[in-house]
Short mmCIF file of C-alpha atoms and ligand atoms in Angstrom, two decimals:
data_model
loop_
_atom_site.label_atom_id
_atom_site.label_comp_id
_atom_site.label_asym_id
_atom_site.label_seq_id
_atom_site.Cartn_x
_atom_site.Cartn_y
_atom_site.Cartn_z
CA MET I 1 32.38 -13.50 -31.18
CA GLU I 2 32.58 -13.63 -34.87
CA ILE I 3 34.76 -11.80 -36.96
CA LYS I 4 34.36 -10.88 -40.72
CA ILE I 5 37.20 -8.92 -42.65
CA PHE I 6 36.02 -7.10 -45.90
CA GLU I 7 38.29 -6.11 -49.03
CA THR I 8 36.44 -3.23 -49.50
CA GLU I 9 34.26 -0.58 -47.75
CA GLU I 10 31.82 -1.39 -49.71
CA ALA I 11 31.81 -4.82 -49.01
CA LEU I 12 31.60 -3.89 -45.15
CA ALA I 13 28.60 -1.49 -45.93
CA ASN I 14 26.52 -3.82 -47.95
CA TYR I 15 26.99 -6.42 -45.43
CA ALA I 16 25.97 -4.41 -42.33
CA ALA I 17 23.20 -2.83 -44.35
CA ASP I 18 21.84 -7.03 -45.31
CA LEU I 19 22.00 -7.05 -41.07
CA PHE I 20 19.73 -4.46 -40.96
CA GLU I 21 17.55 -5.26 -43.83
CA GLU I 22 16.99 -8.84 -42.65
CA THR I 23 16.00 -7.27 -38.94
CA ILE I 24 13.77 -5.22 -40.42
CA LEU I 25 12.00 -7.48 -43.04
CA ARG I 26 11.83 -10.00 -40.25
CA LYS I 27 10.14 -7.27 -37.37
CA PRO I 28 9.44 -4.02 -39.18
CA ASP I 29 8.90 -2.80 -35.93
CA CYS I 30 12.29 -3.68 -34.34
CA VAL I 31 14.09 -1.60 -32.13
CA LEU I 32 17.66 -0.55 -33.61
CA GLY I 33 20.54 0.78 -31.43
CA LEU I 34 22.62 3.52 -33.39
CA ALA I 35 26.36 5.21 -33.26
CA THR I 36 27.65 8.41 -34.76
CA GLY I 37 31.05 8.82 -36.40
CA ALA I 38 33.03 8.02 -39.60
CA SER I 39 32.57 4.17 -39.07
CA PRO I 40 28.84 3.58 -39.54
CA GLU I 41 28.68 6.51 -42.46
CA PRO I 42 28.59 4.06 -45.40
CA THR I 43 26.24 1.69 -43.65
CA TYR I 44 23.49 4.32 -43.13
CA ALA I 45 24.17 5.78 -46.85
CA GLU I 46 23.78 2.04 -48.21
CA LEU I 47 20.02 2.30 -45.64
CA VAL I 48 19.02 5.39 -47.12
CA ARG I 49 19.81 3.67 -50.96
CA ARG I 50 17.93 0.76 -50.15
CA TYR I 51 14.80 2.75 -48.75
CA THR I 52 14.60 4.91 -51.66
CA GLN I 53 14.85 1.96 -53.83
CA GLY I 54 11.66 0.62 -51.91
CA ARG I 55 13.46 -2.47 -50.10
CA ILE I 56 13.08 -1.28 -46.77
CA SER I 57 10.77 0.88 -44.86
CA PHE I 58 11.56 2.55 -41.18
CA ALA I 59 7.61 3.33 -40.62
CA GLN I 60 7.61 1.06 -37.75
CA VAL I 61 11.32 1.05 -36.72
CA THR I 62 12.59 2.82 -33.09
CA THR I 63 15.73 3.85 -32.42
CA PHE I 64 17.86 4.61 -29.71
CA ASN I 65 21.66 6.18 -30.31
CA LEU I 66 24.34 5.02 -27.91
CA ASP I 67 25.41 8.86 -26.81
CA GLU I 68 25.26 12.46 -27.41
CA TYR I 69 27.74 15.37 -26.00
CA CYS I 70 26.66 17.19 -23.40
CA GLY I 71 26.11 20.90 -23.45
CA LEU I 72 26.19 21.31 -27.40
CA PRO I 73 22.67 22.61 -28.35
CA ARG I 74 21.19 20.06 -30.16
CA ASP I 75 21.18 21.76 -33.90
CA ASP I 76 25.36 22.34 -33.30
CA LYS I 77 26.48 20.55 -36.67
CA ASN I 78 28.53 18.71 -34.29
CA SER I 79 25.81 17.06 -32.23
CA TYR I 80 25.09 13.77 -32.75
CA TYR I 81 21.37 14.65 -33.40
CA SER I 82 22.66 16.89 -36.40
CA PHE I 83 24.90 13.81 -37.65
CA MET I 84 21.78 10.97 -37.39
CA GLN I 85 19.88 13.58 -39.42
CA ALA I 86 21.98 14.18 -42.26
CA HIS I 87 23.10 10.83 -42.57
CA LEU I 88 20.09 9.33 -41.53
CA PHE I 89 17.10 10.38 -40.63
CA SER I 90 16.44 13.22 -43.01
CA HIS I 91 16.13 10.80 -45.77
CA ILE I 92 14.18 8.08 -44.48
CA ASP I 93 10.15 7.74 -43.43
CA ILE I 94 11.12 7.03 -39.48
CA PRO I 95 8.65 8.93 -37.53
CA ALA I 96 10.27 11.84 -35.23
CA ASP I 97 8.81 10.27 -32.27
CA HIS I 98 10.20 6.87 -32.97
CA ILE I 99 13.79 8.47 -32.96
CA HIS I 100 15.75 8.17 -29.43
CA ILE I 101 18.90 10.35 -28.62
CA GLU I 102 20.29 11.55 -25.16
CA ASN I 103 19.50 14.97 -24.46
CA GLY I 104 22.73 16.12 -23.90
CA ASN I 105 20.96 19.64 -22.15
CA ALA I 106 18.83 18.06 -19.49
CA GLU I 107 19.10 19.78 -16.64
CA ASP I 108 19.38 16.86 -14.72
CA TYR I 109 21.43 14.47 -16.54
CA GLU I 110 21.01 11.43 -13.60
CA GLU I 111 17.26 11.39 -14.64
CA GLU I 112 18.17 12.16 -17.95
CA ALA I 113 19.78 9.13 -18.17
CA LYS I 114 17.05 7.06 -15.92
CA ALA I 115 14.56 8.11 -18.69
CA TYR I 116 16.35 7.04 -21.30
CA ASP I 117 17.07 3.17 -19.86
CA ALA I 118 13.46 3.35 -18.97
CA GLN I 119 12.32 4.18 -23.02
CA ILE I 120 14.93 1.11 -23.68
CA LEU I 121 13.06 -1.38 -21.54
CA ALA I 122 9.57 -0.01 -22.77
CA SER I 123 10.25 -0.73 -25.92
CA GLY I 124 10.82 -4.33 -25.57
CA GLY I 125 15.08 -3.59 -25.52
CA ILE I 126 17.43 -3.21 -28.78
CA ASP I 127 17.17 -5.84 -31.35
CA LEU I 128 20.05 -4.86 -33.70
CA GLN I 129 23.07 -2.64 -31.93
CA LEU I 130 25.41 -0.65 -34.12
CA LEU I 131 28.52 -0.36 -32.35
CA GLY I 132 31.66 2.13 -33.85
CA ILE I 133 35.11 1.24 -31.60
CA GLY I 134 37.75 4.33 -30.28
CA THR I 135 41.29 3.60 -30.99
CA ASN I 136 41.30 3.09 -26.95
CA GLY I 137 38.77 0.20 -26.96
CA HIS I 138 35.56 2.44 -26.03
CA ILE I 139 32.08 1.44 -27.07
CA GLY I 140 29.85 4.37 -26.95
CA PHE I 141 31.56 6.76 -25.30
CA ASN I 142 32.52 3.97 -22.40
CA GLU I 143 36.03 4.89 -22.12
CA PRO I 144 38.74 2.29 -20.41
CA ALA I 145 38.16 2.33 -16.44
CA ASP I 146 38.55 0.21 -13.61
CA ALA I 147 35.62 -1.33 -13.78
CA PHE I 148 32.72 -2.09 -16.37
CA THR I 149 29.86 0.92 -16.59
CA GLU I 150 26.29 -0.14 -16.33
CA HIS I 151 23.23 1.85 -17.72
CA THR I 152 23.25 5.48 -18.96
CA PHE I 153 25.40 7.96 -17.33
CA ARG I 154 27.40 10.84 -17.93
CA ILE I 155 31.37 10.59 -18.55
CA LYS I 156 33.82 12.50 -18.79
CA LEU I 157 35.50 12.18 -22.14
CA SER I 158 39.11 10.61 -22.01
CA ASP I 159 42.08 12.88 -23.78
CA SER I 160 42.37 10.58 -26.62
CA THR I 161 38.95 10.37 -27.60
CA ILE I 162 38.68 14.34 -27.13
CA ALA I 163 41.94 14.16 -29.14
CA ALA I 164 40.31 11.74 -31.93
CA ASN I 165 37.00 13.58 -32.25
CA SER I 166 38.63 17.33 -31.96
CA ARG I 167 38.97 17.09 -35.97
CA TYR I 168 34.96 18.09 -36.08
CA PHE I 169 35.39 20.82 -33.93
CA THR I 170 36.94 23.40 -36.57
CA ASP I 171 35.19 26.52 -35.03
CA SER I 172 33.92 25.47 -31.37
CA LYS I 173 35.22 23.97 -28.71
CA ILE I 174 34.83 19.86 -27.74
CA PRO I 175 32.63 19.25 -24.97
CA GLU I 176 34.35 17.57 -22.03
CA TYR I 177 31.32 15.69 -21.23
CA ALA I 178 28.67 13.09 -22.77
CA LEU I 179 25.70 10.98 -22.21
CA THR I 180 26.45 7.59 -22.95
CA MET I 181 24.82 4.02 -22.88
CA GLY I 182 26.27 2.00 -20.10
CA VAL I 183 28.48 -1.29 -21.17
CA ALA I 184 26.21 -3.61 -19.51
CA GLY I 185 23.19 -1.91 -21.41
CA ILE I 186 25.17 -2.23 -24.69
CA MET I 187 25.25 -5.89 -24.01
CA MET I 188 21.92 -6.28 -22.96
CA ALA I 189 20.95 -5.93 -27.20
CA LYS I 190 20.14 -9.07 -28.96
CA LYS I 191 22.61 -8.82 -31.79
CA ILE I 192 25.57 -6.57 -31.82
CA VAL I 193 27.46 -5.42 -35.30
CA LEU I 194 30.93 -3.81 -34.23
CA ILE I 195 32.48 -1.71 -37.47
CA ALA I 196 36.16 -0.96 -37.42
CA THR I 197 38.22 0.23 -39.98
CA GLY I 198 41.44 1.78 -40.68
CA SER I 199 45.16 0.76 -38.91
CA LYS I 200 44.28 3.20 -36.41
CA LYS I 201 41.87 0.77 -35.00
CA ALA I 202 44.04 -2.16 -35.59
CA GLN I 203 45.73 -2.51 -31.66
CA ALA I 204 42.05 -1.89 -30.17
CA ILE I 205 40.54 -4.78 -32.44
CA LYS I 206 43.71 -6.91 -31.44
CA ASP I 207 42.73 -6.10 -27.85
CA THR I 208 39.21 -6.63 -28.31
CA ALA I 209 39.49 -10.01 -29.70
CA SER I 210 42.89 -11.63 -28.26
CA GLY I 211 43.22 -9.21 -24.85
CA PRO I 212 42.22 -9.88 -21.46
CA ILE I 213 38.54 -9.36 -21.29
CA SER I 214 38.83 -5.95 -19.18
CA PRO I 215 37.18 -2.67 -18.62
CA ARG I 216 40.40 -1.46 -19.96
CA CYS I 217 39.27 -2.20 -22.90
CA PRO I 218 35.42 -1.72 -23.03
CA ALA I 219 34.99 -3.77 -26.28
CA SER I 220 36.90 -6.58 -25.00
CA VAL I 221 33.14 -7.16 -23.53
CA LEU I 222 31.35 -8.34 -26.40
CA ARG I 223 33.80 -11.83 -26.17
CA LEU I 224 30.76 -12.69 -23.73
CA HIS I 225 27.67 -11.74 -25.89
CA ARG I 226 25.94 -14.64 -27.57
CA ASP I 227 25.81 -13.04 -31.13
CA ALA I 228 28.33 -10.47 -31.72
CA VAL I 229 29.94 -9.45 -34.62
CA LEU I 230 33.43 -7.25 -36.04
CA LEU I 231 33.21 -6.34 -39.30
CA LEU I 232 36.93 -5.20 -40.21
CA ASP I 233 38.73 -4.06 -43.05
CA ARG I 234 42.37 -5.47 -44.08
CA GLU I 235 43.82 -2.57 -42.02
CA ALA I 236 42.23 -2.56 -38.85
CA ALA I 237 42.14 -6.54 -38.69
CA SER I 238 46.15 -6.25 -39.63
CA LEU I 239 46.94 -7.48 -36.10
CA LEU I 240 44.94 -10.49 -35.97
P1 PGA R 301 35.30 6.97 -35.49
O1 PGA R 301 34.77 6.68 -34.13
O2 PGA R 301 34.11 5.99 -36.51
O3 PGA R 301 34.91 8.12 -35.75
O4 PGA R 301 36.33 6.43 -35.61
C1 PGA R 301 34.45 5.57 -33.84
C2 PGA R 301 34.20 5.72 -31.94
O5 PGA R 301 34.69 6.69 -31.30
O6 PGA R 301 33.25 5.23 -31.22
#
């Protein structure tokens, strides 16, 4: 696992956007795995800028998002569908039917999860997977557990995730459950890029980079991936 440390948020976002740009230019019909949260926002802004400048097109790109809350209406301002529309999809030329996000309002979550994994498989698999990391080391919504998770499934969010994400739910209650790609599913991506910024992520990054490879820190599994890179600012890297 490679680690890169950047002096500014802008430099980090530029580097991450370079990885996306290279992937799209090399393979215009590539499959991108996307993440939500504060960490990828500057990268999405940079990708929108590059699209607007005519440097890249998403016309043939397919995307799969990592996760979605259960029980939130799709158009709720806090759904990850809304996040992706606001930060990326509404600004670029990706066809609507190339976008995949788990349906957090599915009648049968198991069927939804199975269908989601089948779609990823049918697409040929994810070429470039973007990740954030929770303060508890989660990737997607794979919370610390006794065993690594496998494929897409419904998870009960941990107290620390609920505490961290409640900041967005100013006038409604944060859902307790989410659908998320599993760790084994994430590990199938050909390349993985994890972005972490700020001192709140420093311990999780230390555990990821040098703790035991353990489902107690799900991101630590990235050390077993042949092409994973952590993109950090100085604060997130401060305990390394
Ligand atoms: P953040 O979330 O980017 O908003 O810090 C990351 C995560 O919880 O995976």
